[in-house]
Each structure stands twice: as structure tokens, then as C-alpha cells.
mmCIF file of C-alpha atoms and ligand atoms in Angstrom:
data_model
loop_
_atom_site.group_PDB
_atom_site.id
_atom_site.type_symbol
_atom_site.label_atom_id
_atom_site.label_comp_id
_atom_site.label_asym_id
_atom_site.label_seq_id
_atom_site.Cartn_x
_atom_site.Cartn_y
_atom_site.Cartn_z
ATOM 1 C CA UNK A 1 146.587 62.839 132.225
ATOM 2 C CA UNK A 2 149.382 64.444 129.857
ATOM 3 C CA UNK A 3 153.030 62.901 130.100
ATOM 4 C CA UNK A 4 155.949 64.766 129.108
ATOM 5 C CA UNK A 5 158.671 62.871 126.885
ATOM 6 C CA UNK A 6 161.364 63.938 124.741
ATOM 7 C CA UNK A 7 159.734 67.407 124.227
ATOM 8 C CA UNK A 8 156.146 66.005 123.748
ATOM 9 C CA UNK A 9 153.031 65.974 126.134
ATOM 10 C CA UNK A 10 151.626 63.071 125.235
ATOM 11 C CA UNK A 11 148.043 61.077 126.360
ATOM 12 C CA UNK A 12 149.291 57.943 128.062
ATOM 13 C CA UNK A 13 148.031 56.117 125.274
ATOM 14 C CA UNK A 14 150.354 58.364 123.164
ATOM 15 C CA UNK A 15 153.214 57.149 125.415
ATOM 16 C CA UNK A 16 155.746 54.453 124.810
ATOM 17 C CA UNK A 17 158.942 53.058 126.608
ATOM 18 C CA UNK A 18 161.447 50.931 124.500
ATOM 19 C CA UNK A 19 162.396 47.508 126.026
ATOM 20 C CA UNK A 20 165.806 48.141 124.972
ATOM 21 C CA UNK A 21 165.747 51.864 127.402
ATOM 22 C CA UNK A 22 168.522 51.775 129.460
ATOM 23 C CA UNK A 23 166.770 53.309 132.425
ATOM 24 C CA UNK A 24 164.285 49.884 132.346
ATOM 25 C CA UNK A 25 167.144 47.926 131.312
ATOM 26 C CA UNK A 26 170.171 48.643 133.787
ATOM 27 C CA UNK A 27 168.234 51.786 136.142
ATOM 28 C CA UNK A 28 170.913 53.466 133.981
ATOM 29 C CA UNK A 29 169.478 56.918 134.680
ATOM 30 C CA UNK A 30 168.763 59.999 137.595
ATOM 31 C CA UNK A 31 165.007 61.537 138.639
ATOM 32 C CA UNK A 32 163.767 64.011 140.681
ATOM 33 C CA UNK A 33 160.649 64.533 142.567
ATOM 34 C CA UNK A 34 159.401 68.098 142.655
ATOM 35 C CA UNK A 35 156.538 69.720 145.312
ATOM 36 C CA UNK A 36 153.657 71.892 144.071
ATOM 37 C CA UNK A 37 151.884 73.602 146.547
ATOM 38 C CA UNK A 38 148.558 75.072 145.210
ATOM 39 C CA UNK A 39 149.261 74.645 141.635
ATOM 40 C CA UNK A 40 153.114 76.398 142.389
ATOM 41 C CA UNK A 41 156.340 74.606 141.615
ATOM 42 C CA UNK A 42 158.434 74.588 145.207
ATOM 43 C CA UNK A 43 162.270 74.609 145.086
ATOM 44 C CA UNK A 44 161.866 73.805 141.101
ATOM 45 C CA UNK A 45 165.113 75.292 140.612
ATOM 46 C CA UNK A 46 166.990 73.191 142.589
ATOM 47 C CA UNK A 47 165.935 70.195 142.295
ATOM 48 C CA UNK A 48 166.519 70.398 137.896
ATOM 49 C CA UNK A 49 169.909 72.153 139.179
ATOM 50 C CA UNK A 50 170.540 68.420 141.088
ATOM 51 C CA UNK A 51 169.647 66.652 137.932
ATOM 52 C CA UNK A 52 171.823 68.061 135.982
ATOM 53 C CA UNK A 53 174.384 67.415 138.503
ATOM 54 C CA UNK A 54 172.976 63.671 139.007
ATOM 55 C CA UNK A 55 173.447 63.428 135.273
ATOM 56 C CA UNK A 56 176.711 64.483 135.188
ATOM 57 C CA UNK A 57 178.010 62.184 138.107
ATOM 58 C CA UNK A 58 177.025 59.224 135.466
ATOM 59 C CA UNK A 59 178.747 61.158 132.740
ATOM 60 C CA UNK A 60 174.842 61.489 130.892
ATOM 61 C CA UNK A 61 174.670 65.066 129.254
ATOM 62 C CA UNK A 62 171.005 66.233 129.096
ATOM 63 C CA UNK A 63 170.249 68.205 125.895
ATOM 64 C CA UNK A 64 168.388 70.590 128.626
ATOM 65 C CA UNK A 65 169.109 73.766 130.377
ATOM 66 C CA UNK A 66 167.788 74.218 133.732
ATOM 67 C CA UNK A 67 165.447 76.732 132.875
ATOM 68 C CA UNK A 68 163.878 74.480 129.971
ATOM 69 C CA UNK A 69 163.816 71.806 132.624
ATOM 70 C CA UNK A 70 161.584 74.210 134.605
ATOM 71 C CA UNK A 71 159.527 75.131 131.871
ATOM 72 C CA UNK A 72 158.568 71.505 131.562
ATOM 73 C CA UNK A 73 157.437 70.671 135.115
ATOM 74 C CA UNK A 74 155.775 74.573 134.646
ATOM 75 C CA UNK A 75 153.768 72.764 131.683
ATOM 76 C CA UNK A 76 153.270 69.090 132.999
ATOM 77 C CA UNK A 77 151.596 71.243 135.980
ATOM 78 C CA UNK A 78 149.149 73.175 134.072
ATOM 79 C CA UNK A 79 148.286 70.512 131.758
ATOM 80 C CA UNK A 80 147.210 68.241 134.389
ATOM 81 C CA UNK A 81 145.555 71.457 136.580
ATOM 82 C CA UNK A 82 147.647 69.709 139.472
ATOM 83 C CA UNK A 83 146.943 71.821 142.731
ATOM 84 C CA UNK A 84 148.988 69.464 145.570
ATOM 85 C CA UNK A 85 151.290 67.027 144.837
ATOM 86 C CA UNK A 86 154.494 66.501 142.375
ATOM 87 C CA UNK A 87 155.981 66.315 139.418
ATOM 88 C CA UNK A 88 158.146 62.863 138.612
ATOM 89 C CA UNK A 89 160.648 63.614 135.668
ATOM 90 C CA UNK A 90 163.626 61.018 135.273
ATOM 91 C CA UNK A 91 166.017 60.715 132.476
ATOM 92 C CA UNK A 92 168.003 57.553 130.847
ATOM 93 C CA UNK A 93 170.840 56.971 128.855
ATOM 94 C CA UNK A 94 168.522 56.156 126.311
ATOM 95 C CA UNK A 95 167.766 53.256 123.720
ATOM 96 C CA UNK A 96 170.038 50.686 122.999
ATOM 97 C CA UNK A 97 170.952 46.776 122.960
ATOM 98 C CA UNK A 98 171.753 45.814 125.907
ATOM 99 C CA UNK A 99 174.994 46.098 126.705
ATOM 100 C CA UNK A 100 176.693 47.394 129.789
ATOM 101 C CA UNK A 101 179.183 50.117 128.119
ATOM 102 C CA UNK A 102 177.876 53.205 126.617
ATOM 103 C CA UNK A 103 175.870 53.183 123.888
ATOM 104 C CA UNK A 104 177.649 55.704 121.216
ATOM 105 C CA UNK A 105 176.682 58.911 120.968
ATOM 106 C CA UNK A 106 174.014 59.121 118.085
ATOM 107 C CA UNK A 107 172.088 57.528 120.894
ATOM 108 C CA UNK A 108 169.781 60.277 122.820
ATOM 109 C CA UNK A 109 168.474 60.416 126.575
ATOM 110 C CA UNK A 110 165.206 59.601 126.900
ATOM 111 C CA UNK A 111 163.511 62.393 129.452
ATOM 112 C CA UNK A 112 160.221 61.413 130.291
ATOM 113 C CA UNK A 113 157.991 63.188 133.325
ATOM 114 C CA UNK A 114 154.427 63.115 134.510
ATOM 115 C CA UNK A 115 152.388 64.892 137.709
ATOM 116 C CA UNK A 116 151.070 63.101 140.939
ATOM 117 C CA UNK A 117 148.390 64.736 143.101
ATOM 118 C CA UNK A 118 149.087 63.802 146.314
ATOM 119 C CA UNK A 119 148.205 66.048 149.511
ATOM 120 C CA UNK A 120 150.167 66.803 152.557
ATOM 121 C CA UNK A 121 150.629 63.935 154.966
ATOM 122 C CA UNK A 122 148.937 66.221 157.512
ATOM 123 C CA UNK A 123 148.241 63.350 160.012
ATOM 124 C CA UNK A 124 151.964 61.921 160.221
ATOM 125 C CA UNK A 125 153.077 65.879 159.845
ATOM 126 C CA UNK A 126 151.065 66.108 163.442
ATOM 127 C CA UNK A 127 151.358 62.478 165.278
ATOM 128 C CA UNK A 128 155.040 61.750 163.851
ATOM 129 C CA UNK A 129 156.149 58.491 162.626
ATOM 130 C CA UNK A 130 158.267 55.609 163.434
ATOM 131 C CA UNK A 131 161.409 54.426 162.424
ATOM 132 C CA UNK A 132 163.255 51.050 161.584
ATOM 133 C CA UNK A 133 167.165 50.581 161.325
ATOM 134 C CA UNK A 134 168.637 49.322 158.489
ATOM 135 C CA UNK A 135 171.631 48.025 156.893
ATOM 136 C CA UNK A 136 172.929 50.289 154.440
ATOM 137 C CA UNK A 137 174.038 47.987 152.032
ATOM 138 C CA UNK A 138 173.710 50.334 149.335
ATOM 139 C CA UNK A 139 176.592 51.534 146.816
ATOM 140 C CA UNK A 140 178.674 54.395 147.934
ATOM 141 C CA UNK A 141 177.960 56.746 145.661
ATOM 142 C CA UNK A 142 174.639 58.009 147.482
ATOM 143 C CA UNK A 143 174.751 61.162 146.805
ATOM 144 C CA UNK A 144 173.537 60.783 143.074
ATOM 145 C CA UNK A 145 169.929 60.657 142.463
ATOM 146 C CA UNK A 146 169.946 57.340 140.315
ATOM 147 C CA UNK A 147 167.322 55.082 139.253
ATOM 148 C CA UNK A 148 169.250 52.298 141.161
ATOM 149 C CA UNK A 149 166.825 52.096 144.186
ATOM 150 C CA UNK A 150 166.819 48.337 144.995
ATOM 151 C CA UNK A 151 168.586 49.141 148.195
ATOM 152 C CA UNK A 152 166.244 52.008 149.592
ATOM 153 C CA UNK A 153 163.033 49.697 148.305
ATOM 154 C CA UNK A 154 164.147 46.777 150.065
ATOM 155 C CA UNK A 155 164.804 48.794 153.508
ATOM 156 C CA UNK A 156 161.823 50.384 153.067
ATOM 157 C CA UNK A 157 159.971 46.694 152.620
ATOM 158 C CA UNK A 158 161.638 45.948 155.699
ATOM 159 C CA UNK A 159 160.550 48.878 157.752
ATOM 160 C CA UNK A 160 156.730 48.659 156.463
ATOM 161 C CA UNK A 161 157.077 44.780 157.677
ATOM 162 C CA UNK A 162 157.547 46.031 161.019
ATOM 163 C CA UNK A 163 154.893 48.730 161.118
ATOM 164 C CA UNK A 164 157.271 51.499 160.187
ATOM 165 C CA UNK A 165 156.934 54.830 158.041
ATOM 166 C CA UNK A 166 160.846 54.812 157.265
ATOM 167 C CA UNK A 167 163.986 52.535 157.117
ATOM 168 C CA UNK A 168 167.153 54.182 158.880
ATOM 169 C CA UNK A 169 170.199 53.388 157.069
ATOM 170 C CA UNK A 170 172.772 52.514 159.181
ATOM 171 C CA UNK A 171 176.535 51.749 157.789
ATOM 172 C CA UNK A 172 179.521 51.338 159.759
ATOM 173 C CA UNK A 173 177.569 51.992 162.664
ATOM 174 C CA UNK A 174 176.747 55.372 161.494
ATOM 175 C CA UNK A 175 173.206 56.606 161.221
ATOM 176 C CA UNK A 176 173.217 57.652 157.220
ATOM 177 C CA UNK A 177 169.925 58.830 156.045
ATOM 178 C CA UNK A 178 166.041 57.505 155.604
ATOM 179 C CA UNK A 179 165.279 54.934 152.428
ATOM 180 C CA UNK A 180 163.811 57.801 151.003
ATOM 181 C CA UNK A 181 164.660 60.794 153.351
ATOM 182 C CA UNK A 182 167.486 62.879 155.343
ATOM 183 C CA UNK A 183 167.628 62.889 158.943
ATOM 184 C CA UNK A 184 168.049 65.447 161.882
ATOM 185 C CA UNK A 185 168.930 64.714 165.829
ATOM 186 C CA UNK A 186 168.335 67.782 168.190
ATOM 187 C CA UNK A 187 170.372 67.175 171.459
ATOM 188 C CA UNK A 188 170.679 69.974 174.007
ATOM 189 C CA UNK A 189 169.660 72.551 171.222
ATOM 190 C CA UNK A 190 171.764 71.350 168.607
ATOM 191 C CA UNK A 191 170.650 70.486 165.535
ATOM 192 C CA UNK A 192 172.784 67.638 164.245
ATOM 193 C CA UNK A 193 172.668 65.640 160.407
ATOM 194 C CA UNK A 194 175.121 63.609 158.461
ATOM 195 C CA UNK A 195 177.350 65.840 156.370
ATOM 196 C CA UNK A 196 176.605 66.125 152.753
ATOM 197 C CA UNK A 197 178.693 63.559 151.577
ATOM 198 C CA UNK A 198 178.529 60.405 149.254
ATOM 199 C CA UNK A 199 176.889 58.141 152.003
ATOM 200 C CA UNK A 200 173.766 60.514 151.491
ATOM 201 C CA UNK A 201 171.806 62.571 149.315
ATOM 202 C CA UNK A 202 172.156 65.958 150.028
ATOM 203 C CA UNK A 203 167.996 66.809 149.793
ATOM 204 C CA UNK A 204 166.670 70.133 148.612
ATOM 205 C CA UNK A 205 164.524 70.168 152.108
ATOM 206 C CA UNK A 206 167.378 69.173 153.583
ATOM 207 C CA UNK A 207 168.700 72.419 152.897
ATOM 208 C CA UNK A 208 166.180 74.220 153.381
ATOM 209 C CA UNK A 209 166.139 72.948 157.096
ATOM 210 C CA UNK A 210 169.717 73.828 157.528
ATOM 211 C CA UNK A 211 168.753 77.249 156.370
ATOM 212 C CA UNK A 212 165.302 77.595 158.820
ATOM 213 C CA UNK A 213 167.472 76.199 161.532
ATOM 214 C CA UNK A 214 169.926 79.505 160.782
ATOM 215 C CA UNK A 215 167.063 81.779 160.584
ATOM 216 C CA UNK A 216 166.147 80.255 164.609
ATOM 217 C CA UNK A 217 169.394 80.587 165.525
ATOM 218 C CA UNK A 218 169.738 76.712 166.453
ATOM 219 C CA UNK A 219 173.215 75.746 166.202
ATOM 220 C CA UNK A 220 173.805 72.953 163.818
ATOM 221 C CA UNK A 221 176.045 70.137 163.839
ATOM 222 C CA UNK A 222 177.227 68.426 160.532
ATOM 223 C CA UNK A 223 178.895 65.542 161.844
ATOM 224 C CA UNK A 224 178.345 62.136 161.404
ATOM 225 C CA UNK A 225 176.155 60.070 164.588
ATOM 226 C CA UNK A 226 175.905 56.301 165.970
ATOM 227 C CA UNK A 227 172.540 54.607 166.034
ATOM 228 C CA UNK A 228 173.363 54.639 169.931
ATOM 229 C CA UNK A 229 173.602 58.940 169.786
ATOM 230 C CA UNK A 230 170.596 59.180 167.924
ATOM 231 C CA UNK A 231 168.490 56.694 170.435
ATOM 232 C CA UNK A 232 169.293 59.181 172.997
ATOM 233 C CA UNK A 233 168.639 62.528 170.849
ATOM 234 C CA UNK A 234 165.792 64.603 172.691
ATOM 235 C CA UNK A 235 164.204 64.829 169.291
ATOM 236 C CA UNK A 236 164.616 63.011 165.644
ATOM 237 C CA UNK A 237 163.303 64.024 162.154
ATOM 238 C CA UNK A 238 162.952 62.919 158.789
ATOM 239 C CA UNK A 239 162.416 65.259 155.655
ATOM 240 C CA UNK A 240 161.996 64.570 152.077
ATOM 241 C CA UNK A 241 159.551 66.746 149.643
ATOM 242 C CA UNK A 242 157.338 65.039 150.458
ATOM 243 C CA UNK A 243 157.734 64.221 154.069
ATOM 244 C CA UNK A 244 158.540 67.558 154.478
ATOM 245 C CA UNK A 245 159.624 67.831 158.318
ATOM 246 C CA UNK A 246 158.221 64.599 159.861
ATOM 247 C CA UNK A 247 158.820 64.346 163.435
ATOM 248 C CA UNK A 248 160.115 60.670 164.564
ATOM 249 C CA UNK A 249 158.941 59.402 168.083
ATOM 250 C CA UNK A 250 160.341 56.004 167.842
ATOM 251 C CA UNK A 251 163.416 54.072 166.849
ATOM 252 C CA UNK A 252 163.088 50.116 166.283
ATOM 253 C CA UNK A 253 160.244 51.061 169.261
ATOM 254 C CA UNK A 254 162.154 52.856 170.961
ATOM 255 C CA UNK A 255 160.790 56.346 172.050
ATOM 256 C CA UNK A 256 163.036 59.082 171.154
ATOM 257 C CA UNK A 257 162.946 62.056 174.033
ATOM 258 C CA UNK A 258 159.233 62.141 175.143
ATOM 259 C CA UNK A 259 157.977 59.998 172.230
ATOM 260 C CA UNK A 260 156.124 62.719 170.818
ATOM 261 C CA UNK A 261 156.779 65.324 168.467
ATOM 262 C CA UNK A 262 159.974 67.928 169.880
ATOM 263 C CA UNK A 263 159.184 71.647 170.510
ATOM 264 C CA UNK A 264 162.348 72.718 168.201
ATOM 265 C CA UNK A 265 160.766 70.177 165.232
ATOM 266 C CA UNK A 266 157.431 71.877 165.787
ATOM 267 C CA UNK A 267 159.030 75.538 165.598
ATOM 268 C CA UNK A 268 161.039 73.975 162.156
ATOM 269 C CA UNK A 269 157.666 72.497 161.005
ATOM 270 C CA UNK A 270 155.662 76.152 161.451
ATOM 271 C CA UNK A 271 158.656 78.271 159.758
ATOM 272 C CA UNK A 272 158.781 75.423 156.792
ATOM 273 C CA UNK A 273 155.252 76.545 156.186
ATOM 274 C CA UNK A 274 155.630 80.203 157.101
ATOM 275 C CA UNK A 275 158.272 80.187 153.957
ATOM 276 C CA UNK A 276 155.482 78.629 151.287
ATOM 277 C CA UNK A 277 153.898 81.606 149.342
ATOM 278 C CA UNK A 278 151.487 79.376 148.088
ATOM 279 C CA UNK A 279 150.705 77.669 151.836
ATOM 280 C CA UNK A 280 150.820 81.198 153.102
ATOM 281 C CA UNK A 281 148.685 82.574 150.173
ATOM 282 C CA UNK A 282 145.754 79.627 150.950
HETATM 283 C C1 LIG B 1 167.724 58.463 149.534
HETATM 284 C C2 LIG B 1 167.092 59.828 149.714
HETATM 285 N N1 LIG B 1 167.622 60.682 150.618
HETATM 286 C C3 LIG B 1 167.086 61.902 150.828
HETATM 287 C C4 LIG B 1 165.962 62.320 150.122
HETATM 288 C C5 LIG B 1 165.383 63.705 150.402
HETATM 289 O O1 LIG B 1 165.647 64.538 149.313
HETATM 290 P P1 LIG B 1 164.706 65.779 148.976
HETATM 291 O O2 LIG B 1 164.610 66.591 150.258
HETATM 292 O O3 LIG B 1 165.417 66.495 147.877
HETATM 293 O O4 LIG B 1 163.384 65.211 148.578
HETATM 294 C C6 LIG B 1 165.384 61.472 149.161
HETATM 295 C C7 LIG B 1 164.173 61.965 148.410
HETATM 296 N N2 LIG B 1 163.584 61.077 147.553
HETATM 297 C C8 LIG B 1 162.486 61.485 146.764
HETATM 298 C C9 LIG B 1 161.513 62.410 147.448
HETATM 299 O O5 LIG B 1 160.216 61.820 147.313
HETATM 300 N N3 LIG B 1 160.350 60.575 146.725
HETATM 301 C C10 LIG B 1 161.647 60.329 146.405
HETATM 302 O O6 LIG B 1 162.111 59.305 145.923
HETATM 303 C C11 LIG B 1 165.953 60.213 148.946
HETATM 304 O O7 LIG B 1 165.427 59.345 148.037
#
């Protein structure tokens, strides 16, 4: 396996993390998690285009353009002859004592990145899955990608307990987004989701929905739901890169519309597909 850091690929022997790193010290850092569909990068562009952004929501400026960014994952790819999976690349403040202010500025971010092969959760793609609500007791500024996850793993802890595939957050009554996913209602035809605001992250597949949705012609609804609203939605999904579009037929048990996958998720589902070369190509 070859490991990308600070412009090296590296064995993993090769590789070493500081103790003093201020992503394993504080979670002082952003990451993204990129698709590759038969050895092709998927929506590569936007998701280093969001880490940049991440990065500069914690005031961290990466010594990267977005196209050397790309040319990375492009590398950490063929290195590892990855077919189906993704690509992990996260970058820290970088290596310093620990304190909590900035460390100055001879100081460099550490970028470090590696590949997963992991195929498509075909079976939950088909069946659906089941969701728990949640709590959000997370900070408020969700809409950066940060290392700080403590909140999404303990949902998500809570959710597995019960048998679940996701954690719903749920804050101020408000249906938010999944521990590690967005989240659609269709009611009557209308496609509704949480606006892209700082109570969620505003996923690349997330977008890409909105945009499939537009290309059906479903009308979409940006606008914030109760947990009540989306008990009683005729259909619910979840979608993440890798979740993808995964249909939810229950709420804390409860079945949402038929409890089976919708007809509108399974038109989003075949279109999402439909618009990967390489799915298309194999
Ligand atoms: C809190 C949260 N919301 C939404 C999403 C969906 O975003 P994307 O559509 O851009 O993936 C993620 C993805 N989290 C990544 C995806 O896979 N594993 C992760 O930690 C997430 O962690």
C-alpha cells in the first residue's frame, strides 16, 4: 500500500505521524473522502474544491492548488491499482507543542492521504436501511469538514446499538442531517432537504441529487423539516459517497411510506448510475 504525505508516496513503514500533530492532538484539521469507480476519480474536483474551503473556514492555508490536490488522489489511485473504493486525504495544522493558539507560521500543514477499496453497498443500495434519531449535540459550525467527529461517532455508536445503519441528527426539533450523510424527504412529489447551511454539510452527492432531481423535473424543497414531517414523508433517503442514494424504510422503527424503497428514490438511484462513465462504461 503507498501513502501520500507532504508530497511523498511512502510504504507504510516509510510513514510517520508526530505526537505533537495537531490533527492527533486537537482534530485541528479538515478531510475528504473521494469515490473511484473502476479505477476513475468521481466528483474529484469538488470535493479538493471543499477542502480548500474547509481549510479556509479554520483559517489553515494549504500550500496546494486544487488541481495538485487532484493530481495526488490521481497518483494515490494508480499506485495502489484501486478499482472501487476511495481515497482518504486529510490535512492538519501541522507539528507543534501543544498549545491551543496557532502555532507560528514557519510551522507547515501536514497533508497526508491513502486509498480504501471498498465496493458498492449493493445490498443496502437495494433493501434500504434504517434509521435512528439523534441529538445533535454537535458544534454549529457543521458545514466544515473537520476532523472534530466525536459528535457524528458517538450518534453513530448509538444508532448501531439499536440495529441501525445511520444516526439522524435532530436539533431544535429539526431533522439536520445523517452522522455521516445528508438527507432527503419526498412528500406528494416534492423532494425536500435541509438548506445548505451551518447545521449541515453541504455533500458533493448531495448536490448531485439536487441536480438529478432537476434533470426529473421533481420539485425540490430546501426548507428545514420536524422529525414529526419526516415520519410521515412517503419516502426518506440518505446519501454520502459512499452511501450514495440509500433508501430509508424506517425511522426509530418506524416505517416510512410503504417501508420499502420509494419509486422516486429508485428513479434517483438509476439516473445516479446512468451519470457514472465508469459504471456506465462496466
Ligand atoms: C456529517 C456529514 N454530512 C454529510 C456527508 C455527505 O457528504 P458527501 O456527499 O460529500 O460525502 C458526510 C460525508 N462524510 C464522508 C463520506 O464518507 N465518509 C465520510 O466521513 C458527512 O460526514
Amino acid at each position: 500500500m503507498i501513502y501520500f504525505k507532504d508530497g511523498e508516496y511512502l510504504q507504510e513503514e516509510q510513514m510517520n505521524l508526530s505526537m505533537n500533530d495537531r490533527g492527533y492532538v486537537f482534530g485541528d484539521g479538515v478531510y475528504e473522502v473521494i469515490k473511484v469507480y473502476d479505477g476513475v476519480l468521481y466528483t474529484a474536483e469538488e470535493h479538493m474544491e471543499r477542502l480548500l474551503e474547509s481549510a479556509a473556514k479554520i483559517r489553515l492555508t494549504l500550500p496546494y492548488t486544487l488541481e495538485q490536490l487532484v493530481g495526488i488522489a490521481e497518483r494515490l489511485l494508480q499506485e495502489n491499482e484501486l478499482s472501487v473504493g476511495h481515497i482518504y486525504l486529510q490535512v492538519t495544522r501541522g507539528v507543534a507543542p501543544r498549545v491551543h493558539q496557532f502555532p507560528d507560521h514557519s510551522v507547515s500543514p501536514v497533508l497526508t492521504g491513502y486509498t480504501v477499496e471498498n465496493p458498492r453497498p449493493l445490498e443496502q443500495l437495494d433493501k434500504g436501511a434504517a434509521m435512528k434519531s439523534v441529538e445533535d449535540m454537535r458544534w454549529l459550525r457543521c458545514d466544515i469538514k473537520s476532523l472534530n467527529l466525536l459528535g457524528n461517532v458517538l450518534a453513530k455508536q448509538e444508532a448501531v446499538e439499536q440495529g441501525c445503519q445511520e444516526a439522524l441528527f435532530v436539533r431544535d426539533g429539526i431533522v439536520r442531517e445523517g452522522s455521516a450523510s445528508n438527507v432527503f424527504g419526498i412528500k406528494d412529489g416534492i423532494l425536500h432537504t435541509h438548506p445548505a447551511n451551518n447545521f449541515i454539510l453541504n455533500g458533493i452527492t448531495r448536490r448531485v441529487v439536487l441536480q438529478l432531481a432537476s434533470d426529473l423535473s421533481i420539485p425540490v424543497q430546501e426548507k428545514e423539516f420536524t422529525l414529526a414531517e419526516a415520519l410521515a414523508m412517503d419516502e426518506f433517503f440518505f446519501t454520502s459517497t459512499n452511501a450514495e442514494i440509500t433508501p430509508v424504510v424506517t425511522i426509530d422503527r418506524q416505517p416510512i411510506g410503504e417501508g420499502i424503497p420509494g419509486p422516486l428514490t429508485r428513479q434517483l438511484q438509476k439516473l445516479f448510475d446512468e451519470q457514472i462513465p465508469a459504471l456506465v462504461a462496466a
